[in-house]
XYZ file of C-alpha atoms in Angstrom:
410
model
C -12.150 23.696 -2.026
C -12.057 24.953 1.292
C -10.460 23.107 4.077
C -11.447 20.067 5.622
C -10.720 18.672 8.699
C -10.433 14.497 8.595
C -9.437 11.935 11.635
C -6.662 8.721 10.828
C -6.964 5.888 13.210
C -3.395 4.470 12.757
C -0.134 3.202 14.493
C 2.770 5.256 14.051
C 5.901 5.257 14.310
C 8.527 3.467 15.756
C 5.576 0.787 15.771
C 8.174 -1.552 13.256
C 4.651 -2.088 11.554
C 4.790 -1.185 7.262
C 1.267 0.543 7.677
C 2.648 2.886 10.382
C 5.765 3.990 8.139
C 2.557 4.623 5.508
C 0.507 6.796 7.199
C 3.399 9.024 8.272
C 4.674 9.092 4.732
C 1.217 10.204 4.140
C 0.725 12.950 6.615
C 2.486 16.350 4.958
C 0.683 15.774 1.336
C -2.632 14.778 3.215
C -2.025 17.971 5.866
C -2.114 20.042 2.847
C -5.613 20.355 2.504
C -6.875 20.202 5.517
C -5.761 20.098 9.610
C -5.619 16.103 10.196
C -5.738 13.921 13.930
C -4.080 10.827 13.902
C -4.918 8.389 16.677
C -3.103 6.359 17.841
C -2.032 4.148 20.891
C 0.699 5.694 22.047
C -0.833 9.601 21.751
C 2.529 11.712 20.559
C 4.973 10.339 23.278
C 8.756 11.313 21.956
C 9.535 8.044 20.330
C 6.650 8.884 18.245
C 7.295 12.715 18.097
C 10.814 12.259 16.526
C 10.463 9.894 13.749
C 6.770 12.420 12.327
C 7.797 14.890 9.661
C 6.999 17.847 10.033
C 3.303 19.555 9.997
C 3.633 22.532 11.605
C -0.379 23.458 13.483
C -1.664 20.622 10.938
C -1.777 17.949 12.672
C -2.651 16.651 16.274
C -1.992 13.356 17.516
C -3.907 11.371 20.303
C -3.836 8.551 21.819
C -7.148 6.783 21.782
C -7.953 7.644 25.342
C -7.491 11.234 24.410
C -9.394 10.557 21.024
C -12.494 9.153 23.316
C -12.451 12.328 26.056
C -11.978 14.745 23.193
C -14.907 13.161 21.241
C -17.669 14.919 23.846
C -15.418 18.142 24.625
C -15.325 18.456 20.907
C -17.892 17.951 19.519
C -16.956 18.621 15.893
C -14.230 16.630 16.211
C -16.776 12.919 16.135
C -18.376 14.779 13.504
C -15.183 15.044 10.167
C -14.531 12.771 8.366
C -12.577 9.517 9.732
C -9.998 7.636 8.131
C -9.285 4.261 9.179
C -6.201 2.145 8.226
C -6.582 -1.609 8.935
C -3.743 -4.237 8.141
C -3.627 -8.196 9.694
C -1.616 -8.017 12.437
C -1.960 -7.232 15.748
C -1.086 -3.278 15.916
C -4.413 -2.596 14.781
C -6.715 -3.515 17.301
C -7.300 -0.564 18.712
C -7.979 0.638 14.667
C -10.652 -2.421 14.180
C -12.909 -1.776 17.591
C -12.826 2.149 17.513
C -13.984 1.815 13.284
C -16.519 -0.715 14.453
C -18.169 1.816 17.307
C -18.594 4.714 14.198
C -17.491 3.258 10.763
C -15.925 5.666 8.188
C -14.013 5.320 5.072
C -11.814 1.659 5.301
C -8.257 1.483 3.621
C -7.855 -2.030 3.933
C -3.954 -2.716 3.207
C -4.867 -6.587 3.454
C -7.412 -8.739 1.844
C -7.416 -11.248 4.989
C -7.757 -10.173 8.009
C -8.520 -13.411 10.583
C -5.044 -13.154 11.716
C -6.182 -9.316 13.363
C -9.526 -10.796 14.018
C -7.433 -13.565 16.258
C -5.801 -10.755 17.821
C -8.972 -8.917 18.403
C -11.077 -11.882 19.448
C -9.158 -14.643 20.427
C -6.063 -13.936 22.152
C -7.380 -11.688 24.731
C -9.509 -15.038 25.448
C -12.792 -13.790 23.713
C -14.047 -16.958 22.307
C -17.418 -15.765 22.115
C -16.278 -12.292 20.041
C -14.676 -14.606 17.593
C -17.874 -16.801 17.208
C -19.582 -13.681 16.895
C -17.405 -12.656 13.881
C -17.874 -15.692 12.683
C -21.130 -15.671 12.937
C -21.533 -12.349 10.755
C -19.552 -13.230 8.473
C -21.094 -16.502 7.138
C -24.186 -17.019 8.845
C -24.896 -20.483 10.734
C -22.126 -22.163 8.813
C -19.609 -19.476 10.548
C -21.061 -20.244 13.664
C -20.129 -24.267 13.756
C -16.852 -23.372 12.628
C -15.989 -21.225 15.415
C -18.051 -24.346 17.418
C -15.645 -26.458 16.210
C -12.371 -24.972 16.744
C -13.657 -23.862 19.836
C -13.737 -28.120 19.960
C -9.749 -28.892 18.443
C -11.317 -29.161 15.364
C -9.228 -26.592 13.482
C -6.605 -26.297 10.540
C -4.298 -22.959 9.844
C -5.128 -23.139 6.036
C -8.883 -22.306 6.839
C -7.374 -18.393 7.746
C -6.183 -18.428 3.757
C -9.954 -19.660 2.708
C -12.310 -17.202 5.536
C -10.960 -13.351 5.212
C -12.759 -12.003 8.182
C -13.010 -8.564 6.060
C -17.173 -8.456 5.119
C -18.593 -7.388 8.092
C -16.312 -3.825 8.016
C -16.745 -4.024 4.809
C -20.600 -3.826 5.056
C -20.240 -0.832 7.928
C -17.452 1.128 5.693
C -18.466 4.383 4.179
C -16.026 4.039 1.186
C -13.487 2.069 1.075
C -10.252 2.418 -0.367
C -7.376 -0.904 -1.574
C -4.274 -0.686 -3.512
C -4.813 -3.019 -5.579
C -7.087 -4.212 -8.340
C -6.635 -8.414 -6.854
C -7.872 -7.031 -3.759
C -10.602 -5.060 -5.466
C -11.828 -7.723 -7.913
C -12.230 -9.843 -4.800
C -14.401 -7.529 -3.171
C -18.522 -8.329 -2.441
C -19.729 -6.996 -5.862
C -22.778 -5.085 -4.334
C -20.358 -3.160 -2.356
C -17.058 -2.510 -5.502
C -19.281 0.960 -6.398
C -17.654 2.051 -3.039
C -14.617 0.152 -3.874
C -11.406 3.078 -5.346
C -8.004 1.450 -6.078
C -5.380 3.843 -4.815
C -1.872 2.629 -6.038
C 0.682 2.051 -2.699
C 2.733 5.327 -2.191
C 6.837 5.255 -2.895
C 8.537 6.972 0.605
C 9.379 10.960 0.062
C 12.532 9.228 2.190
C 13.679 8.063 -1.003
C 15.018 11.706 -1.135
C 17.581 10.243 2.149
C 20.048 8.998 -0.877
C 19.618 11.182 -4.038
C 23.298 11.174 -4.892
C 24.763 8.254 -2.812
C 26.409 6.085 -5.251
C 26.625 1.944 -4.956
C 29.889 2.044 -4.506
C 29.478 4.205 -0.785
C 26.547 2.191 -0.406
C 28.403 -0.566 -0.269
C 30.957 0.846 1.706
C 28.233 2.583 4.183
C 26.851 -1.284 4.574
C 29.875 -3.118 5.488
C 30.124 -4.957 1.833
C 32.715 -5.759 -0.337
C 32.747 -3.653 -3.686
C 32.252 -6.687 -5.405
C 30.797 -9.108 -6.527
C 26.680 -8.575 -7.829
C 24.474 -8.354 -4.875
C 21.381 -9.890 -4.531
C 18.176 -8.044 -2.234
C 15.107 -8.497 -0.265
C 13.693 -7.341 2.269
C 10.903 -7.102 5.238
C 10.770 -9.525 8.182
C 11.554 -13.503 6.712
C 7.928 -15.284 7.085
C 7.646 -18.465 4.374
C 5.641 -16.781 2.373
C 8.222 -14.065 0.635
C 9.758 -17.101 -0.237
C 13.220 -17.161 0.458
C 13.679 -20.375 0.784
C 12.445 -20.667 -3.068
C 15.233 -17.766 -3.806
C 18.110 -19.918 -1.555
C 16.884 -23.151 -3.975
C 17.792 -20.871 -7.307
C 20.812 -18.719 -5.756
C 22.531 -22.849 -4.536
C 21.895 -23.725 -8.684
C 23.971 -19.928 -9.440
C 26.664 -21.367 -7.286
C 26.865 -24.727 -8.945
C 27.246 -22.684 -11.940
C 29.822 -21.565 -10.832
C 28.054 -17.364 -10.563
C 29.636 -15.323 -8.334
C 27.355 -13.404 -5.707
C 26.180 -12.111 -2.327
C 22.537 -12.580 -1.334
C 21.783 -9.887 1.744
C 18.589 -10.335 3.163
C 17.545 -7.347 5.422
C 15.085 -7.933 7.461
C 13.705 -9.945 11.572
C 14.813 -12.821 12.103
C 11.581 -15.293 12.331
C 11.538 -18.031 15.775
C 8.976 -20.290 13.574
C 11.265 -19.670 10.420
C 14.623 -21.531 10.328
C 15.766 -19.382 7.451
C 19.652 -20.380 9.078
C 18.777 -24.091 7.974
C 17.505 -23.378 4.746
C 20.653 -21.472 3.608
C 22.883 -24.586 4.982
C 20.814 -26.900 2.939
C 22.028 -25.011 -0.408
C 25.461 -24.913 1.262
C 24.959 -21.022 1.046
C 26.659 -20.433 4.177
C 29.291 -17.871 2.453
C 27.133 -16.451 0.095
C 24.047 -14.846 2.378
C 24.066 -12.125 5.035
C 20.931 -11.634 7.305
C 20.948 -8.119 8.817
C 17.983 -8.678 11.221
C 16.385 -5.490 11.140
C 17.034 -2.238 9.576
C 16.483 1.320 10.575
C 14.809 3.354 7.693
C 18.450 4.887 6.777
C 19.869 1.849 6.638
C 17.022 0.477 5.145
C 17.640 2.755 1.520
C 20.985 2.535 2.004
C 20.898 -1.224 1.681
C 18.908 -1.069 -1.510
C 21.380 1.518 -3.261
C 23.928 -0.904 -2.926
C 22.220 -3.852 -4.503
C 22.088 -4.691 -8.018
C 18.626 -7.074 -7.377
C 16.164 -7.978 -5.436
C 13.996 -10.966 -4.856
C 10.292 -10.166 -4.123
C 8.629 -13.017 -4.349
C 5.014 -13.556 -1.704
C 3.311 -16.712 -2.012
C 0.076 -17.254 -0.213
C -0.960 -13.675 -0.643
C -3.386 -12.184 1.326
C -3.705 -8.989 -1.203
C -1.068 -7.136 0.518
C 1.526 -4.448 -2.113
C 4.519 -4.429 -0.639
C 6.052 -1.167 0.520
C 9.509 -2.443 0.801
C 8.781 -3.178 -3.580
C 7.564 0.604 -4.319
C 10.279 1.709 -2.514
C 12.687 0.155 -4.749
C 11.528 0.276 -7.784
C 11.458 3.879 -7.115
C 14.794 4.419 -6.439
C 15.968 2.198 -9.934
C 16.696 -0.749 -7.990
C 15.407 -4.059 -11.478
C 12.841 -5.935 -8.986
C 11.973 -10.171 -9.871
C 8.224 -10.741 -8.543
C 4.793 -13.956 -9.078
C 3.464 -12.807 -11.769
C 0.748 -14.145 -9.574
C -1.359 -11.748 -6.942
C -0.848 -7.669 -6.735
C 2.374 -7.821 -8.034
C 1.257 -9.112 -11.135
C -0.046 -6.003 -11.695
C 2.812 -4.023 -12.343
C 4.051 -3.541 -15.854
C 5.349 -6.257 -17.954
C 8.670 -4.280 -18.820
C 9.015 -2.371 -14.614
C 9.388 -5.537 -13.421
C 10.416 -9.481 -14.290
C 8.306 -11.375 -13.478
C 8.002 -15.103 -12.885
C 5.625 -18.174 -12.777
C 4.493 -19.466 -9.868
C 6.799 -22.652 -8.812
C 5.106 -24.918 -6.777
C 8.167 -27.686 -7.358
C 11.738 -26.420 -8.086
C 11.860 -22.787 -9.346
C 14.138 -23.999 -12.464
C 12.501 -20.405 -14.148
C 13.313 -18.464 -11.005
C 16.397 -19.283 -10.977
C 16.754 -18.300 -15.189
C 15.142 -15.382 -14.513
C 18.263 -14.759 -11.939
C 20.927 -15.894 -13.783
C 19.819 -13.626 -16.983
C 19.360 -10.286 -14.284
C 22.862 -11.137 -13.521
C 24.838 -11.607 -16.659
C 22.958 -8.862 -18.680
C 23.206 -5.110 -17.288
C 22.298 -3.438 -20.018
C 18.671 -5.278 -19.055
C 19.531 -4.108 -15.252
C 19.822 -0.687 -16.125
C 17.179 -0.369 -18.869
C 14.471 -2.346 -15.783
C 15.527 -0.032 -13.737
C 15.266 3.213 -15.117
C 11.729 2.645 -16.540
C 10.020 1.385 -12.872
C 11.950 4.151 -11.449
C 10.553 6.689 -13.770
C 6.604 4.854 -13.438
C 6.999 4.351 -9.834
C 8.161 8.468 -9.558
C 4.802 9.066 -12.361
C 2.425 7.025 -10.514
C 2.645 6.540 -7.226
C 3.690 9.799 -5.092
C 2.176 10.589 -1.848
C 0.286 13.331 -2.992
C -1.442 11.162 -5.555
C -2.431 9.206 -2.735
C -3.638 12.527 0.011
C -5.474 13.235 -3.722
C -6.879 10.128 -3.879
C -8.601 9.505 -0.354
C -10.391 13.252 -0.378
C -11.527 12.559 -3.876
C -12.896 9.862 -2.157
C -14.509 11.119 1.002
C -15.686 13.803 -0.913
C -17.788 10.798 -2.860
C -19.002 9.297 0.805
C -20.267 11.773 2.877
C -20.150 10.374 6.603
C -22.358 10.536 8.963
C -21.556 10.634 13.091
C -22.755 7.091 14.346
């Protein structure tokens, strides 16, 4: 098969974005099949260059303005297959706008894109643009909802029930999603053009090969004992850290000894410290704040178990979870949404508990007290992820899907 040049629209590191990291991790494998041009907002700044893998002459990075200029002087550039990494936040506004002007292969990391649409329209004072999207999605009822919101009649809960994704899906020349949860919620007429490509694990897990838990704890300034529970990522209510703290509060009352380390940036809208105090865990819990990638992997190696919950979900597949599993860290997840799709012998699944999380507390207690279970679970997790979720698998699936849905220049 001849080399096929590609254009990829995506944020890139050092943006604190899981999708930026995902794209950077994918690039070496994607470049093996042909040259790749990545379009971001900043272009190849020194900060971006310092974070990118070495792909030699196969990789070019352009700012959005540079891409627009190059499209006029290099007609072949616009004719190349275009891939758009879409996520549900402001980092993807430029990706969204570019896709609308020149559609291509859509990689939909989140099912619900309502927050992105707000960032594209309302955050910029474009109430008419928001109304137009809702009308495009839902017809006259959408128009009415937008007008009611403009008049002040709106509930935040509506964002979960109005995913605002179909106007993009209808334009796409093929769609990639990371799980069946999203795939099965796509319009029936569009599922034939959608492919499930599991979220890959980061090749950077190799950076901690050979590092022992004791060494990792020493590097991160953690005590050699006791048992260490871990949660990863930006701290938000859907991560259900509040449920984990309730369950761990129960373990403390039973006399269990442990530490709980939350590696993630604090959220001004969510008072994590109040939840910690509520359960009397001030001396048991550490919140690190944002951690660079090298520290991130060391925390995974240092830990005994991962707590990775999510409710409600917008269909996102957890990149932090797949990294931890690749390193053999036993994980507890909700038996709900994308995380429920992992094999039962790869993760421990707990039911979604909207009241007291008693099953979660029991499961965490079991993990804490059964070393053989942890070892077996971690071994199976690492084997599964490394066999099915490599960047090579992702890159091959991308190019295979592009070949199935040839793109036309808009």
